[in-house]
mmCIF file of C-alpha atoms in Angstrom:
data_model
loop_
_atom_site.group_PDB
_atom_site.id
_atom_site.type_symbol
_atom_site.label_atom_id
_atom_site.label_comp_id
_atom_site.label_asym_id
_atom_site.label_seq_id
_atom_site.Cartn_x
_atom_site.Cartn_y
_atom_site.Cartn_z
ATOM 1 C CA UNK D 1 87.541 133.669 66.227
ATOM 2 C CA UNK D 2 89.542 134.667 63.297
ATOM 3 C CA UNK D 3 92.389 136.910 63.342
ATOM 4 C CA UNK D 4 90.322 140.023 61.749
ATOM 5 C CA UNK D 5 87.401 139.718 64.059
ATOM 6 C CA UNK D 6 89.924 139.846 67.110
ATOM 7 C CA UNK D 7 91.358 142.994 65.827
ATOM 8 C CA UNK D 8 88.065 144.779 65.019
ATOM 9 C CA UNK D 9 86.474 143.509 68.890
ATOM 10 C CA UNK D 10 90.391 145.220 70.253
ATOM 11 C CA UNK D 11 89.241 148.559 68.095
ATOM 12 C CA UNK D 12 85.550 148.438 68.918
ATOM 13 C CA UNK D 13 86.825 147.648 72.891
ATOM 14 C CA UNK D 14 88.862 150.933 72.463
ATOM 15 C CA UNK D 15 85.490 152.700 71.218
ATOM 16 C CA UNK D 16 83.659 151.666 74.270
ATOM 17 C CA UNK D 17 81.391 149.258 75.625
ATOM 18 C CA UNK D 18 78.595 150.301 73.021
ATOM 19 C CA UNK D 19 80.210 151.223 69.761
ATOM 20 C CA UNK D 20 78.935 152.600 66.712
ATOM 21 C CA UNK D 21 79.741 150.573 63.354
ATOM 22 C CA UNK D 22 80.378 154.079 61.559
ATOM 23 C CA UNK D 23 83.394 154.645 63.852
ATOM 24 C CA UNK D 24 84.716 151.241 63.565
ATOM 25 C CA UNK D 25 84.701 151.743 59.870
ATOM 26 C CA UNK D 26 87.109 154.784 59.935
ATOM 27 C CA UNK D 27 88.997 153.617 63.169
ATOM 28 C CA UNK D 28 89.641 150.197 61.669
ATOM 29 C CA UNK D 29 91.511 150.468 58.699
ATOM 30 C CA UNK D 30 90.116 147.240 57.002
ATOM 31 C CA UNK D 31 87.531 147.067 54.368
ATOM 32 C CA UNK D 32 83.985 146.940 55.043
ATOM 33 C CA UNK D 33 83.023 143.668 54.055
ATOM 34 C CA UNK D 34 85.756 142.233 56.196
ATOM 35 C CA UNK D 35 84.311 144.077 59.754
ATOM 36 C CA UNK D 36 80.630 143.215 58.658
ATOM 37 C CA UNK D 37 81.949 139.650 58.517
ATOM 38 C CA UNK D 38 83.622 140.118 62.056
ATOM 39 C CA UNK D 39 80.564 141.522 63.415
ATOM 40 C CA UNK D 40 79.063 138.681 62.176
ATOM 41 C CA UNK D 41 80.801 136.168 63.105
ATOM 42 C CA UNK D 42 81.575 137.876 67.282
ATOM 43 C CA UNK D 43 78.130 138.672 67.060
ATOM 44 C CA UNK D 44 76.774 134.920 66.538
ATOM 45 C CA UNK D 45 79.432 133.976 68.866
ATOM 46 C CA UNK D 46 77.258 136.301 71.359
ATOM 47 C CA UNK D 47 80.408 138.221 71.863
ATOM 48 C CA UNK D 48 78.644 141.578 71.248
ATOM 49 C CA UNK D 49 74.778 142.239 70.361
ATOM 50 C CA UNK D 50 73.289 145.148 68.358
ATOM 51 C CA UNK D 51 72.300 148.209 70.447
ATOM 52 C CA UNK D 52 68.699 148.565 71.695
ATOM 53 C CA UNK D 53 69.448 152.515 70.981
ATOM 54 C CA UNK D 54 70.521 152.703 67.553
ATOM 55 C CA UNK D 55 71.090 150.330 64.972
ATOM 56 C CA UNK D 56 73.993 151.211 63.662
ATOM 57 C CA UNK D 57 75.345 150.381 66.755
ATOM 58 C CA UNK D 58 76.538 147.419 68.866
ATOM 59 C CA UNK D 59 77.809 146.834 72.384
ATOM 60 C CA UNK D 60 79.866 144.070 74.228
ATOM 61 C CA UNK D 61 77.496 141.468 76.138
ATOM 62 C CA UNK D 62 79.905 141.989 79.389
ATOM 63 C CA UNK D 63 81.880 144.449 80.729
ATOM 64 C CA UNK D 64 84.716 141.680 81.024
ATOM 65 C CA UNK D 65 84.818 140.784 77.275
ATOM 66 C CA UNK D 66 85.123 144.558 76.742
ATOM 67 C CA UNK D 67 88.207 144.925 79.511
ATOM 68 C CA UNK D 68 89.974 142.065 78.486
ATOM 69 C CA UNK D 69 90.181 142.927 74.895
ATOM 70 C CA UNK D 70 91.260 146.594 75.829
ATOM 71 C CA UNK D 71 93.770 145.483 78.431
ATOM 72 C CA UNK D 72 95.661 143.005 76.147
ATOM 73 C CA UNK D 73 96.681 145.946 73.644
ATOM 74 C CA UNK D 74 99.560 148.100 74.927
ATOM 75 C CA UNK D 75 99.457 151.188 75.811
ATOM 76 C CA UNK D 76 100.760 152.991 72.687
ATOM 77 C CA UNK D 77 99.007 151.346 70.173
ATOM 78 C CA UNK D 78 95.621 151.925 72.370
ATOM 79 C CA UNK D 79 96.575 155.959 72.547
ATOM 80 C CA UNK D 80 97.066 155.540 68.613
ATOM 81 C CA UNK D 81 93.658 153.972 68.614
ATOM 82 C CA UNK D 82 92.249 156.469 70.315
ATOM 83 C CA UNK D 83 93.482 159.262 68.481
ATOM 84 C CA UNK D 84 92.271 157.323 65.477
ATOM 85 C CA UNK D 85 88.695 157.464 67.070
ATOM 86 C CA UNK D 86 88.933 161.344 68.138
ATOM 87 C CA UNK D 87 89.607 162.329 64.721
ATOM 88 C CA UNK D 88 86.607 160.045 63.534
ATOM 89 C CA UNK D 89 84.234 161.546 66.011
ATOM 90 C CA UNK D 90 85.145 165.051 65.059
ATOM 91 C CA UNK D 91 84.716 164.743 61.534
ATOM 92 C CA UNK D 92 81.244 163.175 62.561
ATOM 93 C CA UNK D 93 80.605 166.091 63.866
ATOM 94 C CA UNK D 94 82.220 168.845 60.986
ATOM 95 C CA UNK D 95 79.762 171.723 60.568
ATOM 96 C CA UNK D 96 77.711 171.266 63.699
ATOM 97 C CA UNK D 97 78.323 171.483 67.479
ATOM 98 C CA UNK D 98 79.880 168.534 68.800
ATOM 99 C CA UNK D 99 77.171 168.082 71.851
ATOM 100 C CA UNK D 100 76.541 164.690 73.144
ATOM 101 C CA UNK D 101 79.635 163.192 71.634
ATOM 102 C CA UNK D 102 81.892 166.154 73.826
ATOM 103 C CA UNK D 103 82.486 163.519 76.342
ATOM 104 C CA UNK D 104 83.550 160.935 74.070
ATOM 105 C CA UNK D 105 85.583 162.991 72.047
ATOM 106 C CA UNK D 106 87.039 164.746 75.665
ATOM 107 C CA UNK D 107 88.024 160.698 76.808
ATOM 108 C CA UNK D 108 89.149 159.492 73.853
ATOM 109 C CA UNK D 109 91.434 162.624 73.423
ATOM 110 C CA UNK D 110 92.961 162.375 76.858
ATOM 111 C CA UNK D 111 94.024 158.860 76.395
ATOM 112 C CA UNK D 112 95.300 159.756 73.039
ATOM 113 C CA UNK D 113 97.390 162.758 74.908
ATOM 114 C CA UNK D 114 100.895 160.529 75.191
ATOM 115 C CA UNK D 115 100.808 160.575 71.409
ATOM 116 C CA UNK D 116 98.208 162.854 70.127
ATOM 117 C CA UNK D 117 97.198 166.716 70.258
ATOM 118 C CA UNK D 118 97.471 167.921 73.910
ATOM 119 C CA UNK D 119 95.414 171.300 73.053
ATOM 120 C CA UNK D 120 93.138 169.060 71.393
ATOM 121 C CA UNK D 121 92.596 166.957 74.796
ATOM 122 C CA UNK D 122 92.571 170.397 76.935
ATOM 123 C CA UNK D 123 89.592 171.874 74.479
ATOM 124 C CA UNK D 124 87.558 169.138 74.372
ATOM 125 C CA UNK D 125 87.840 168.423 78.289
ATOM 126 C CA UNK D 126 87.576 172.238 79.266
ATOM 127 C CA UNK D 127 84.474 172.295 77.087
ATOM 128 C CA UNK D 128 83.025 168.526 78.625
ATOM 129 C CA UNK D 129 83.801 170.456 81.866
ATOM 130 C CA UNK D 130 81.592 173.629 80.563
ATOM 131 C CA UNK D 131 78.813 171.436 79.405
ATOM 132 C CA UNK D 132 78.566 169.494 83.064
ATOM 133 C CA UNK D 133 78.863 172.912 84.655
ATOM 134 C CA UNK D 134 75.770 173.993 82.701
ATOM 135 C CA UNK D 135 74.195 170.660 83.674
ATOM 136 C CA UNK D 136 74.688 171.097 87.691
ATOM 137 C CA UNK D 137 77.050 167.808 87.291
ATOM 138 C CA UNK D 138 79.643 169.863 89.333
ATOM 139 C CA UNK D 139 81.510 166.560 89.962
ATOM 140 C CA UNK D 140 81.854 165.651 86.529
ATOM 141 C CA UNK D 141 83.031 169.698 85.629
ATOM 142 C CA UNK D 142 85.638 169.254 88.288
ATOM 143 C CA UNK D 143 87.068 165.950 86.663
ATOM 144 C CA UNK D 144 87.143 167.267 83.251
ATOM 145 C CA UNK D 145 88.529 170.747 84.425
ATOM 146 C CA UNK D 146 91.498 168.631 86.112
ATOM 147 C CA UNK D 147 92.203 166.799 83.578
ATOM 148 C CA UNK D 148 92.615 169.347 81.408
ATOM 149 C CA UNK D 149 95.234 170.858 84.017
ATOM 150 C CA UNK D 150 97.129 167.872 84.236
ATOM 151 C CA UNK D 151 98.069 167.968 80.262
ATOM 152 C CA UNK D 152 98.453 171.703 80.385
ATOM 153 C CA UNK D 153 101.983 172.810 79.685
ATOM 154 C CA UNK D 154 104.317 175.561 81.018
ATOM 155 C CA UNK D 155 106.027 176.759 78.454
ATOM 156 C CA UNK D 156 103.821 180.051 77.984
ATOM 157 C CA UNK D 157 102.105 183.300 78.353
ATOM 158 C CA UNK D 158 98.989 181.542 76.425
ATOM 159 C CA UNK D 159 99.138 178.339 79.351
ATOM 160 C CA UNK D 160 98.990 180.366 82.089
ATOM 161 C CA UNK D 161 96.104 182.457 80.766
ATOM 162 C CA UNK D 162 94.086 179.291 80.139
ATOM 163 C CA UNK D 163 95.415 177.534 83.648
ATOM 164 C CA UNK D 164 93.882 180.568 85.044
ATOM 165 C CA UNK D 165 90.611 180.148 83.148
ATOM 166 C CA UNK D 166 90.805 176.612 84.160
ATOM 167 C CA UNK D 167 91.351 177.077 87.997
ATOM 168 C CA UNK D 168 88.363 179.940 87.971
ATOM 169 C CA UNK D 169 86.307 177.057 86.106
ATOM 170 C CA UNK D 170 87.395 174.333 88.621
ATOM 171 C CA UNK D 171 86.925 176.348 92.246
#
């Protein structure tokens, strides 16, 4: 594969397994032409194939290509993607509730919390966490209201009030 196409398949693995070609055009950084070519050309290499949900959308053909891609970037460049791919999801979602994409913007935060916006990570997980609650996934509550405790700072009146909040949420 050429050069470009293994950079946009290490963005898109950073996305997810299924990733949405809207994303990978903000995330990327390269013009458009030049990722519809790389879809292309990792697409006819059945690399990836287009989403039976949307079709703006395409996933990786294995869980394997995916991980491999994703595990040969380090670790600060793939927080820097990923706060790249927050930022893109929220102004997806500028002027209207964030809803199904709360997860994704709640992981991709998290991973992006060595190097990005650690109230930004604590919002978006404490409101994942709110949205499972509301679900009955009380599993899936409990792992977003922890992670949001593990990022949460000491350093004042304003932390404890929320790790308070977040410990009432979490028992």
């Amino acid at each position: 594969l050429s050069a470009d196409t293994n950079k946009i398949l290490s963005t898109a693995s950073v996305i997810g397994l299924e990733f949405d070609i809207k994303v990978l055009e903000q995330v990327a950084e390269m013009p458009e032409a030049t990722i519809l070519n790389a879809i292309d050309e990792a697409n006819s290499a059945a690399l990836i194939a287009a989403a039976a949900s949307n079709t703006d959308s395409y996933s990786f053909t294995h869980m394997l290509i995916r991980a491999t891609l994703y595990d040969a970037l380090n670790s600060t460049r793939r927080a820097r993607i990923h706060e790249r791919i927050g930022t893109a999801l929220e102004k997806l979602t500028v002027g209207k509730q964030p809803g199904l994409l709360i997860d994704e913007l709640a992981r991709h935060w998290m991973a992006a919390v060595t190097v990005g916006d650690a109230s930004k990570a604590i919002s978006f997980a404490r409101q994942a966490g709110d949205r499972s609650l509301a679900g009955l996934a009380f599993e899936q509550a409990a792992k977003y209201y922890e992670q949001a405790l593990s990022v949460l700072t000491d350093h004042d009146r304003d932390a404890e009030l929320l790790r308070c909040d977040l410990l009432i949420a979490l028992s």
